[in-house]
Tab-separated table of C-alpha atoms in Angstrom:
chain	number	residue	atom	x	y	z
A	1	MET	CA	5.382	105.022	84.434
A	2	GLU	CA	3.857	103.984	81.145
A	3	LYS	CA	2.951	106.925	78.847
A	4	LYS	CA	-0.850	105.831	78.923
A	5	THR	CA	-0.896	105.905	82.644
A	6	LYS	CA	0.439	109.286	82.568
A	7	GLN	CA	-1.809	110.486	79.860
A	8	LYS	CA	-5.164	109.602	82.017
A	9	LEU	CA	-3.584	111.175	85.103
A	10	PHE	CA	-3.132	114.133	83.288
A	11	GLU	CA	-6.706	114.147	81.828
A	12	MET	CA	-8.189	113.481	85.273
A	13	ALA	CA	-6.396	116.376	86.909
A	14	ASP	CA	-7.323	118.564	83.726
A	15	TYR	CA	-11.045	117.581	84.189
A	16	TYR	CA	-11.079	118.419	87.857
A	17	GLU	CA	-9.250	121.544	87.291
A	18	GLY	CA	-11.840	122.834	84.751
A	19	ARG	CA	-14.782	121.499	86.749
A	20	ALA	CA	-13.899	123.702	89.671
A	21	ARG	CA	-13.251	126.797	87.966
A	22	ALA	CA	-16.416	126.421	85.589
A	23	SER	CA	-18.839	125.587	88.395
A	24	THR	CA	-21.406	127.880	89.632
A	25	ASP	CA	-22.497	125.318	92.087
A	26	GLU	CA	-20.453	125.949	95.365
A	27	SER	CA	-20.647	122.365	96.910
A	28	LEU	CA	-20.006	121.213	93.356
A	29	GLU	CA	-17.159	123.491	92.928
A	30	ASN	CA	-15.441	122.418	96.420
A	31	TYR	CA	-15.678	118.775	95.680
A	32	CYS	CA	-13.876	119.494	92.155
A	33	GLN	CA	-11.503	121.480	93.876
A	34	GLY	CA	-10.730	118.860	96.516
A	35	ARG	CA	-10.215	116.365	93.725
A	36	CYS	CA	-7.876	118.863	92.016
A	37	ASP	CA	-5.831	119.128	94.884
A	38	ALA	CA	-5.717	115.553	95.271
A	39	MET	CA	-4.736	114.940	91.634
A	40	SER	CA	-2.201	117.788	92.225
A	41	ASN	CA	-0.556	116.020	95.182
A	42	VAL	CA	-0.258	112.922	93.292
A	43	LEU	CA	1.483	114.744	90.197
A	44	VAL	CA	3.853	116.346	93.059
A	45	ALA	CA	4.362	112.893	94.587
A	46	LEU	CA	5.281	111.234	91.506
A	47	ASP	CA	7.177	113.949	90.275
A	48	ILE	CA	5.602	114.718	87.083
A	49	GLU	CA	3.879	117.867	87.934
A	50	ASN	CA	6.132	119.939	85.287
A	51	GLU	CA	5.401	117.268	82.762
A	52	TYR	CA	1.478	117.892	83.456
A	53	ILE	CA	1.965	121.586	83.416
A	54	ASP	CA	3.758	121.189	79.850
A	55	TRP	CA	1.147	118.761	78.890
A	56	GLN	CA	-1.648	121.603	79.334
A	57	LEU	CA	0.374	124.077	77.707
A	58	LYS	CA	0.474	121.680	74.695
A	59	GLN	CA	-3.429	121.491	74.712
């Protein structure tokens, strides 16, 4: 997988995770949490979840 593609996936996962945590609107929080869970499933399926965690720690 291209580095640019991984970067975009990591940014999307991070975005939805942050929105889910910061939201005070329950329906928006649920939507973002659903997206976050879906992104997590993609990262697991691509076997790059550990790389994502490393990337988050460096941010």
